[in-house]
C-alpha cells in the first residue's frame, strides 16, 4: 500500500516523499521585494518535505497586492531566490516557485500608476478586505477591466517570471490559479463578466489560464509545471454559479499539456476545509478529468492525509499551517509525535520570531 513516506515523480521532479509544503505568504521580503535573507534558513529547515511550493511570488509590480511579498521579475529578486534554492538543494529538497498575479485584490497603493488594480471585469469583490503596504485592512477598490492587449502583456509577464524562476534555480513552477486571484477571477463567473473571447462560456473563461500555462510550459516543459486550483473556496469574494462545470472543463482542458501536477485545495471528508458537502465529490471529478498527479490540500491531519493517499484520492498532500509551525513535520508524522502550535500573530510580517525559530523535535525533546 502506498504511504505518505513513499517517493513519487511529479513529471521530471523526483520527490523523496509525498508530503509537500503548501505555498505560504509570510510578508517578510526586503527592499525591492527581494526574499528576506532569513528565507534561506526558513526554507532549508523545511527541505525534508518531498516538495516545497514557495510562497506566492508576484510576476510583475502590478501583480502585487500584499505588503512585502517577494517578486520573481527582477535580477535582484533572482539573486535572493537563488540563495534559497541552493540551500534547499544542499539539504536534498526540491522547490518550485508559485507564480502570482493578484488581479483585483491589488489596490492603487501597489500600482505603478497609482490607479486601482486590474481584473477581467470592473467588478468589486463583495466580501473580504484588501491590505495596504502598511498592513492596514481597507475596502477593495473597483478594479480596471483589462483590455485584450493588457491580457496578452500579462501572459508575457508570466513567461518572463518563468524564465527568471529558471535562472533562480527552482525545480519548476506552480501557476497560482486559486484563491480569488487573477486566473481564478477569469475562471469564475462572479468576477468575469466579459463578452469577448475571455468571458462567457467555460471555454472562454478558461482561455487566460490556458494561455498562461502554455507560456510557462514553453519555458519549462510541462513536466516541471504544476497548477493550483480552488474550485469551492470563496476567497477574496470570488464565486461561480456552477463550479463543477467550469472546473471539470478547466481540468479537462489542462489534461493534454501533461503537467507535472494539479494542486487542489478541497475539503477531504472530515477536514476543516470540507466547507460544503459536495467538495470531495467535485475533487474526484476534477482529478479524473485532469488525469495526472494530484496534490491535495486543506485542513489535512496525519490521519486524513494517510487515508487520502491509501484510498487513492490523492497522489501526495500539501500542508500549510502544519508546515509553517513544524519544520520537521515529516519526522514528526513518521513518529506520530506531537506538533508545535502555530503562532498566528507572526504569520505575516516581522523577522525570525515565528519564522525560523519553531523548534525541531530533537530540540523540543532535549
Ligand atoms: C499564512 C498563510 C499564507 C498563505 N499564503 C498562500 C500563498 O502564498 N499561496 C497560496 O496558494 N496559498 C496560500 N495560503 C493557503 C495555504 O497554502 C493552504 O491552502 C491553507 O493554509 C490550507 O492548508 P492547511 O490546512 O494545511 O494550512 C496561505 C495560508 C496561510 C495560513
Short mmCIF file of C-alpha atoms and ligand atoms in Angstrom, two decimals:
data_model
loop_
_atom_site.label_atom_id
_atom_site.label_comp_id
_atom_site.label_asym_id
_atom_site.label_seq_id
_atom_site.Cartn_x
_atom_site.Cartn_y
_atom_site.Cartn_z
CA UNK A 1 0.00 0.00 0.00
CA UNK A 2 1.27 3.47 -0.89
CA UNK A 3 2.12 5.67 2.07
CA UNK A 4 2.99 9.32 2.64
CA UNK A 5 6.63 8.32 3.01
CA UNK A 6 6.98 6.69 -0.41
CA UNK A 7 8.76 8.58 -3.19
CA UNK A 8 6.92 9.91 -6.22
CA UNK A 9 7.81 11.52 -9.55
CA UNK A 10 5.86 14.64 -10.47
CA UNK A 11 6.76 14.81 -14.14
CA UNK A 12 10.54 15.32 -14.13
CA UNK A 13 10.65 16.27 -10.45
CA UNK A 14 11.59 13.37 -8.18
CA UNK A 15 10.23 13.64 -4.63
CA UNK A 16 11.57 11.61 -1.72
CA UNK A 17 8.15 11.55 -0.02
CA UNK A 18 4.58 12.62 -0.62
CA UNK A 19 4.36 15.42 1.93
CA UNK A 20 4.74 18.86 0.36
CA UNK A 21 4.89 22.31 1.87
CA UNK A 22 1.97 24.40 0.65
CA UNK A 23 2.68 27.94 -0.54
CA UNK A 24 2.67 30.34 2.42
CA UNK A 25 2.89 34.10 2.10
CA UNK A 26 4.92 35.46 5.00
CA UNK A 27 5.27 39.15 4.03
CA UNK A 28 8.87 39.44 5.05
CA UNK A 29 10.53 40.44 1.77
CA UNK A 30 13.06 43.25 1.97
CA UNK A 31 13.68 46.34 -0.21
CA UNK A 32 12.90 45.67 -3.88
CA UNK A 33 10.56 42.78 -2.93
CA UNK A 34 13.62 40.56 -2.63
CA UNK A 35 13.31 37.46 -0.41
CA UNK A 36 14.41 38.12 3.16
CA UNK A 37 17.88 36.61 3.84
CA UNK A 38 16.14 34.64 6.61
CA UNK A 39 14.09 32.89 3.92
CA UNK A 40 17.21 30.86 3.10
CA UNK A 41 17.16 29.27 6.55
CA UNK A 42 13.36 29.08 6.71
CA UNK A 43 13.05 27.06 3.50
CA UNK A 44 16.18 24.95 4.13
CA UNK A 45 14.72 23.97 7.53
CA UNK A 46 11.75 22.51 5.65
CA UNK A 47 13.72 20.62 2.97
CA UNK A 48 12.82 17.20 4.41
CA UNK A 49 9.42 17.63 2.81
CA UNK A 50 9.29 15.99 -0.62
CA UNK A 51 8.48 19.30 -2.30
CA UNK A 52 8.34 22.92 -1.24
CA UNK A 53 5.97 25.22 -3.09
CA UNK A 54 7.33 28.71 -2.49
CA UNK A 55 5.21 31.48 -1.07
CA UNK A 56 3.37 33.25 -3.86
CA UNK A 57 5.74 35.44 -5.89
CA UNK A 58 4.37 38.28 -8.00
CA UNK A 59 5.25 38.20 -11.69
CA UNK A 60 5.21 41.99 -12.04
CA UNK A 61 4.83 45.10 -9.90
CA UNK A 62 1.23 45.40 -10.98
CA UNK A 63 0.57 41.83 -9.83
CA UNK A 64 1.33 42.58 -6.18
CA UNK A 65 -1.43 43.04 -3.61
CA UNK A 66 0.05 42.44 -0.18
CA UNK A 67 2.88 44.03 1.79
CA UNK A 68 6.43 42.76 1.43
CA UNK A 69 5.67 39.80 -0.81
CA UNK A 70 8.67 38.73 -2.88
CA UNK A 71 8.70 39.09 -6.65
CA UNK A 72 10.26 36.96 -9.38
CA UNK A 73 10.79 39.51 -12.14
CA UNK A 74 13.99 41.46 -11.32
CA UNK A 75 17.65 40.39 -11.29
CA UNK A 76 17.89 41.30 -7.59
CA UNK A 77 14.95 39.03 -6.79
CA UNK A 78 16.59 36.21 -8.76
CA UNK A 79 19.74 36.57 -6.65
CA UNK A 80 17.66 36.41 -3.46
CA UNK A 81 15.79 33.32 -4.64
CA UNK A 82 18.97 31.60 -5.86
CA UNK A 83 20.30 31.60 -2.30
CA UNK A 84 17.04 29.91 -1.21
CA UNK A 85 17.01 27.24 -3.93
CA UNK A 86 20.72 26.47 -3.38
CA UNK A 87 20.12 25.98 0.35
CA UNK A 88 17.11 23.72 -0.24
CA UNK A 89 19.04 21.64 -2.79
CA UNK A 90 22.01 21.35 -0.44
CA UNK A 91 19.63 19.70 2.05
CA UNK A 92 18.30 17.32 -0.62
CA UNK A 93 14.99 19.13 -1.11
CA UNK A 94 13.02 20.27 -4.14
CA UNK A 95 11.38 23.67 -4.56
CA UNK A 96 9.05 25.18 -7.16
CA UNK A 97 8.12 28.87 -7.43
CA UNK A 98 4.48 29.82 -7.17
CA UNK A 99 3.76 32.41 -9.88
CA UNK A 100 1.19 35.00 -8.83
CA UNK A 101 -0.84 37.91 -10.11
CA UNK A 102 -3.45 39.05 -7.60
CA UNK A 103 -5.65 40.92 -10.12
CA UNK A 104 -8.39 42.92 -8.38
CA UNK A 105 -7.08 42.06 -4.91
CA UNK A 106 -4.44 44.76 -5.51
CA UNK A 107 -5.28 48.34 -4.62
CA UNK A 108 -3.92 51.62 -6.00
CA UNK A 109 -1.15 51.85 -3.39
CA UNK A 110 0.67 48.98 -5.18
CA UNK A 111 0.11 50.10 -8.75
CA UNK A 112 2.93 51.92 -10.54
CA UNK A 113 0.41 54.47 -11.88
CA UNK A 114 -1.45 54.86 -8.56
CA UNK A 115 -4.76 53.67 -10.00
CA UNK A 116 -6.78 50.58 -8.96
CA UNK A 117 -5.63 47.06 -9.84
CA UNK A 118 -6.68 45.07 -12.89
CA UNK A 119 -9.25 42.32 -13.35
CA UNK A 120 -11.21 40.58 -16.09
CA UNK A 121 -14.09 42.97 -15.38
CA UNK A 122 -14.68 46.09 -13.26
CA UNK A 123 -16.43 44.10 -10.53
CA UNK A 124 -15.84 44.96 -6.87
CA UNK A 125 -15.37 41.86 -4.66
CA UNK A 126 -18.41 41.68 -2.38
CA UNK A 127 -16.54 40.23 0.57
CA UNK A 128 -13.06 40.32 2.06
CA UNK A 129 -10.62 43.17 2.51
CA UNK A 130 -7.53 44.47 0.76
CA UNK A 131 -4.28 45.09 2.62
CA UNK A 132 -2.19 48.21 2.10
CA UNK A 133 1.63 48.17 2.00
CA UNK A 134 1.42 49.30 5.67
CA UNK A 135 -0.56 46.16 6.64
CA UNK A 136 -3.84 48.13 7.08
CA UNK A 137 -7.04 46.33 6.10
CA UNK A 138 -9.10 48.52 3.75
CA UNK A 139 -12.09 48.12 1.46
CA UNK A 140 -11.41 46.74 -2.00
CA UNK A 141 -11.41 49.18 -4.93
CA UNK A 142 -13.35 48.63 -8.13
CA UNK A 143 -10.67 47.25 -10.48
CA UNK A 144 -9.91 48.31 -14.04
CA UNK A 145 -11.11 45.84 -16.68
CA UNK A 146 -8.19 44.52 -18.73
CA UNK A 147 -8.02 45.15 -22.46
CA UNK A 148 -7.06 42.22 -24.70
CA UNK A 149 -3.64 43.85 -25.25
CA UNK A 150 -3.13 44.08 -21.49
CA UNK A 151 -4.14 40.43 -21.07
CA UNK A 152 -1.53 39.45 -23.65
CA UNK A 153 1.08 41.56 -21.85
CA UNK A 154 0.32 39.73 -18.59
CA UNK A 155 0.75 36.37 -20.33
CA UNK A 156 4.16 37.73 -21.36
CA UNK A 157 4.87 38.67 -17.73
CA UNK A 158 4.18 35.06 -16.70
CA UNK A 159 6.63 33.83 -19.34
CA UNK A 160 9.25 36.31 -18.12
CA UNK A 161 8.72 35.29 -14.48
CA UNK A 162 9.01 31.63 -15.52
CA UNK A 163 12.39 32.44 -17.14
CA UNK A 164 13.51 34.24 -14.01
CA UNK A 165 12.45 31.29 -11.85
CA UNK A 166 14.65 29.09 -14.01
CA UNK A 167 17.59 31.46 -13.55
CA UNK A 168 16.93 31.39 -9.80
CA UNK A 169 17.46 27.62 -9.73
CA UNK A 170 13.95 26.41 -8.96
CA UNK A 171 12.98 22.84 -9.90
CA UNK A 172 9.85 24.09 -11.64
CA UNK A 173 6.90 26.41 -11.17
CA UNK A 174 3.34 26.29 -9.92
CA UNK A 175 0.85 28.57 -11.65
CA UNK A 176 -1.32 30.11 -8.92
CA UNK A 177 -4.83 29.83 -10.32
CA UNK A 178 -6.55 29.62 -6.93
CA UNK A 179 -7.89 31.69 -4.04
CA UNK A 180 -9.58 34.52 -5.88
CA UNK A 181 -6.50 35.90 -7.67
CA UNK A 182 -6.31 36.88 -11.34
CA UNK A 183 -6.62 33.49 -13.05
CA UNK A 184 -9.39 32.41 -10.64
CA UNK A 185 -11.12 35.74 -11.37
CA UNK A 186 -11.17 34.80 -15.06
CA UNK A 187 -12.46 31.28 -14.35
CA UNK A 188 -15.36 32.23 -12.08
CA UNK A 189 -18.45 33.96 -13.46
CA UNK A 190 -18.94 36.13 -10.36
CA UNK A 191 -15.85 38.12 -11.34
CA UNK A 192 -15.70 37.55 -15.10
CA UNK A 193 -18.46 39.46 -16.93
CA UNK A 194 -16.58 39.84 -20.22
CA UNK A 195 -18.38 39.40 -23.51
CA UNK A 196 -15.28 38.84 -25.64
CA UNK A 197 -13.24 35.65 -26.15
CA UNK A 198 -12.12 35.72 -22.46
CA UNK A 199 -15.60 35.65 -20.92
CA UNK A 200 -18.97 33.95 -21.07
CA UNK A 201 -18.63 30.25 -21.94
CA UNK A 202 -16.45 27.89 -19.89
CA UNK A 203 -14.12 27.68 -22.90
CA UNK A 204 -13.70 31.45 -22.92
CA UNK A 205 -13.30 31.77 -19.14
CA UNK A 206 -10.57 29.09 -19.23
CA UNK A 207 -8.71 30.81 -22.07
CA UNK A 208 -6.49 33.07 -19.96
CA UNK A 209 -5.46 30.17 -17.70
CA UNK A 210 -4.60 28.03 -20.73
CA UNK A 211 -2.61 30.84 -22.37
CA UNK A 212 -0.63 31.35 -19.16
CA UNK A 213 0.01 27.61 -18.83
CA UNK A 214 1.12 27.38 -22.48
CA UNK A 215 3.51 30.32 -22.00
CA UNK A 216 5.03 28.84 -18.85
CA UNK A 217 5.25 25.34 -20.37
CA UNK A 218 7.13 26.85 -23.33
CA UNK A 219 9.81 27.94 -20.85
CA UNK A 220 9.96 24.92 -18.56
CA UNK A 221 8.41 21.96 -20.35
CA UNK A 222 5.15 20.55 -19.00
CA UNK A 223 6.94 18.07 -16.76
CA UNK A 224 8.14 20.89 -14.49
CA UNK A 225 4.92 22.91 -14.36
CA UNK A 226 2.04 22.47 -11.92
CA UNK A 227 -1.14 24.46 -11.33
CA UNK A 228 -3.14 25.26 -8.21
CA UNK A 229 -6.94 25.44 -8.30
CA UNK A 230 -9.52 26.14 -5.58
CA UNK A 231 -12.91 25.24 -7.05
CA UNK A 232 -15.03 25.77 -3.98
CA UNK A 233 -13.48 28.37 -1.74
CA UNK A 234 -14.83 31.89 -1.97
CA UNK A 235 -11.54 33.59 -1.10
CA UNK A 236 -11.41 37.27 -1.93
CA UNK A 237 -15.07 37.35 -2.88
CA UNK A 238 -14.82 35.04 -5.90
CA UNK A 239 -17.69 32.75 -6.67
CA UNK A 240 -19.10 30.77 -9.53
CA UNK A 241 -22.69 29.83 -10.22
CA UNK A 242 -21.69 26.30 -11.27
CA UNK A 243 -18.20 25.33 -10.00
CA UNK A 244 -18.47 21.77 -11.25
CA UNK A 245 -18.97 22.74 -14.88
CA UNK A 246 -16.16 25.30 -15.06
CA UNK A 247 -13.61 23.31 -13.05
CA UNK A 248 -14.21 19.96 -14.71
CA UNK A 249 -13.88 21.80 -18.01
CA UNK A 250 -10.69 23.54 -16.87
CA UNK A 251 -9.16 20.24 -15.72
CA UNK A 252 -10.15 18.55 -18.99
CA UNK A 253 -8.58 21.38 -20.98
CA UNK A 254 -5.37 21.15 -18.92
CA UNK A 255 -5.07 17.40 -19.45
CA UNK A 256 -3.39 17.47 -22.90
CA UNK A 257 -0.47 19.51 -21.51
CA UNK A 258 0.58 16.54 -19.33
CA UNK A 259 1.50 18.85 -16.44
CA UNK A 260 3.66 17.65 -13.54
CA UNK A 261 0.81 18.06 -11.05
CA UNK A 262 -2.52 19.60 -10.14
CA UNK A 263 -2.58 21.13 -6.67
CA UNK A 264 -6.15 21.06 -5.45
CA UNK A 265 -7.48 22.93 -2.43
CA UNK A 266 -10.53 20.93 -1.48
CA UNK A 267 -12.13 19.51 1.58
CA UNK A 268 -11.46 15.91 2.42
CA UNK A 269 -14.31 14.32 4.33
CA UNK A 270 -13.76 15.28 7.97
CA UNK A 271 -11.25 18.08 7.33
CA UNK A 272 -11.81 21.64 8.49
CA UNK A 273 -11.82 22.67 4.85
CA UNK A 274 -14.79 20.50 3.87
CA UNK A 275 -16.79 23.70 3.60
CA UNK A 276 -19.61 22.14 1.66
CA UNK A 277 -20.69 18.56 1.34
CA UNK A 278 -20.15 18.34 -2.43
CA UNK A 279 -16.45 19.25 -2.25
CA UNK A 280 -14.92 15.74 -2.09
CA UNK A 281 -17.16 14.58 -4.93
CA UNK A 282 -16.16 17.52 -7.07
CA UNK A 283 -12.49 16.92 -6.25
CA UNK A 284 -12.79 13.38 -7.55
CA UNK A 285 -14.40 14.53 -10.83
CA UNK A 286 -11.67 17.12 -11.32
CA UNK A 287 -9.00 14.52 -10.58
CA UNK A 288 -10.44 12.16 -13.16
CA UNK A 289 -10.67 14.95 -15.75
CA UNK A 290 -7.07 16.07 -15.17
CA UNK A 291 -5.60 12.58 -15.35
CA UNK A 292 -2.17 13.41 -13.82
CA UNK A 293 -0.75 13.50 -10.28
CA UNK A 294 -2.92 15.36 -7.78
CA UNK A 295 -1.63 17.09 -4.67
CA UNK A 296 -4.44 17.54 -2.18
CA UNK A 297 -4.51 20.38 0.35
CA UNK A 298 -6.69 21.77 3.05
CA UNK A 299 -7.03 21.02 6.75
CA UNK A 300 -5.25 17.68 6.45
CA UNK A 301 -4.23 15.90 9.62
CA UNK A 302 -1.84 12.94 9.59
CA UNK A 303 -4.78 10.54 9.62
CA UNK A 304 -6.73 12.31 6.87
CA UNK A 305 -3.63 12.59 4.72
CA UNK A 306 -2.77 8.90 5.13
CA UNK A 307 -6.33 7.96 4.27
CA UNK A 308 -6.41 10.15 1.16
CA UNK A 309 -3.20 8.52 -0.12
CA UNK A 310 -4.17 4.98 0.84
CA UNK A 311 -7.59 5.30 -0.78
CA UNK A 312 -6.12 6.83 -3.94
CA UNK A 313 -7.85 10.21 -3.67
CA UNK A 314 -4.51 11.98 -3.77
CA UNK A 315 -1.02 11.15 -5.04
CA UNK A 316 0.53 13.46 -2.47
CA UNK A 317 -0.62 16.05 0.06
CA UNK A 318 0.46 19.56 0.91
CA UNK A 319 0.45 21.19 4.33
CA UNK A 320 0.16 24.88 5.04
CA UNK A 321 -0.09 25.82 8.71
CA UNK A 322 1.36 22.49 9.99
CA UNK A 323 4.49 23.02 7.82
CA UNK A 324 4.78 26.65 8.87
CA UNK A 325 4.91 25.65 12.55
CA UNK A 326 6.82 22.36 12.17
CA UNK A 327 9.96 22.46 10.03
CA UNK A 328 10.37 18.72 10.65
CA UNK A 329 6.77 17.75 10.00
CA UNK A 330 7.86 14.65 8.04
CA UNK A 331 9.83 13.24 11.01
CA UNK A 332 7.00 14.15 13.37
CA UNK A 333 4.41 12.39 11.21
CA UNK A 334 6.68 9.36 10.85
CA UNK A 335 6.92 9.07 14.64
CA UNK A 336 3.39 10.29 15.25
CA UNK A 337 4.99 12.91 17.51
CA UNK A 338 3.14 15.97 18.80
CA UNK A 339 3.17 19.17 16.71
CA UNK A 340 4.20 22.73 17.57
CA UNK A 341 1.27 25.13 17.84
CA UNK A 342 1.23 27.84 15.15
CA UNK A 343 1.55 31.46 16.27
CA UNK A 344 -0.92 33.40 14.12
CA UNK A 345 0.43 36.78 15.25
CA UNK A 346 3.68 36.10 13.36
CA UNK A 347 2.19 34.66 10.14
CA UNK A 348 2.60 37.92 8.19
CA UNK A 349 5.49 40.33 8.61
CA UNK A 350 8.23 40.55 11.21
CA UNK A 351 11.54 38.74 11.49
CA UNK A 352 12.83 35.44 12.84
CA UNK A 353 10.14 35.08 15.50
CA UNK A 354 7.50 32.65 14.24
CA UNK A 355 9.58 32.16 11.08
CA UNK A 356 12.85 30.36 11.67
CA UNK A 357 12.53 29.67 15.41
CA UNK A 358 9.93 26.89 15.56
CA UNK A 359 11.68 24.05 17.41
CA UNK A 360 12.67 20.75 15.80
CA UNK A 361 11.71 17.54 17.57
CA UNK A 362 15.24 16.92 18.88
CA UNK A 363 15.45 20.44 20.31
CA UNK A 364 11.97 20.17 21.76
CA UNK A 365 12.79 16.82 23.38
CA UNK A 366 16.26 17.85 24.67
C1 LIG B 1 -0.07 32.38 6.42
C2 LIG B 1 -0.68 31.80 5.17
C3 LIG B 1 -0.21 32.22 3.93
C4 LIG B 1 -0.70 31.64 2.75
N1 LIG B 1 -0.18 32.01 1.55
C5 LIG B 1 -0.56 31.38 0.42
C6 LIG B 1 0.09 31.66 -0.83
O1 LIG B 1 1.04 32.46 -0.91
N2 LIG B 1 -0.34 30.99 -1.93
C7 LIG B 1 -1.37 30.09 -1.87
O2 LIG B 1 -1.74 29.49 -2.90
N3 LIG B 1 -1.99 29.78 -0.70
C8 LIG B 1 -1.59 30.40 0.44
N4 LIG B 1 -2.16 30.05 1.63
C9 LIG B 1 -3.08 28.90 1.68
C10 LIG B 1 -2.29 27.62 2.04
O3 LIG B 1 -1.40 27.26 1.00
C11 LIG B 1 -3.25 26.43 2.29
O4 LIG B 1 -4.07 26.26 1.17
C12 LIG B 1 -4.11 26.63 3.53
O5 LIG B 1 -3.33 27.05 4.64
C13 LIG B 1 -4.85 25.33 3.89
O6 LIG B 1 -3.93 24.28 4.14
P1 LIG B 1 -3.59 23.81 5.65
O7 LIG B 1 -4.91 23.47 6.28
O8 LIG B 1 -2.68 22.65 5.52
O9 LIG B 1 -2.97 25.01 6.34
C14 LIG B 1 -1.72 30.65 2.82
C15 LIG B 1 -2.21 30.26 4.08
C16 LIG B 1 -1.70 30.80 5.24
C17 LIG B 1 -2.21 30.32 6.56
#
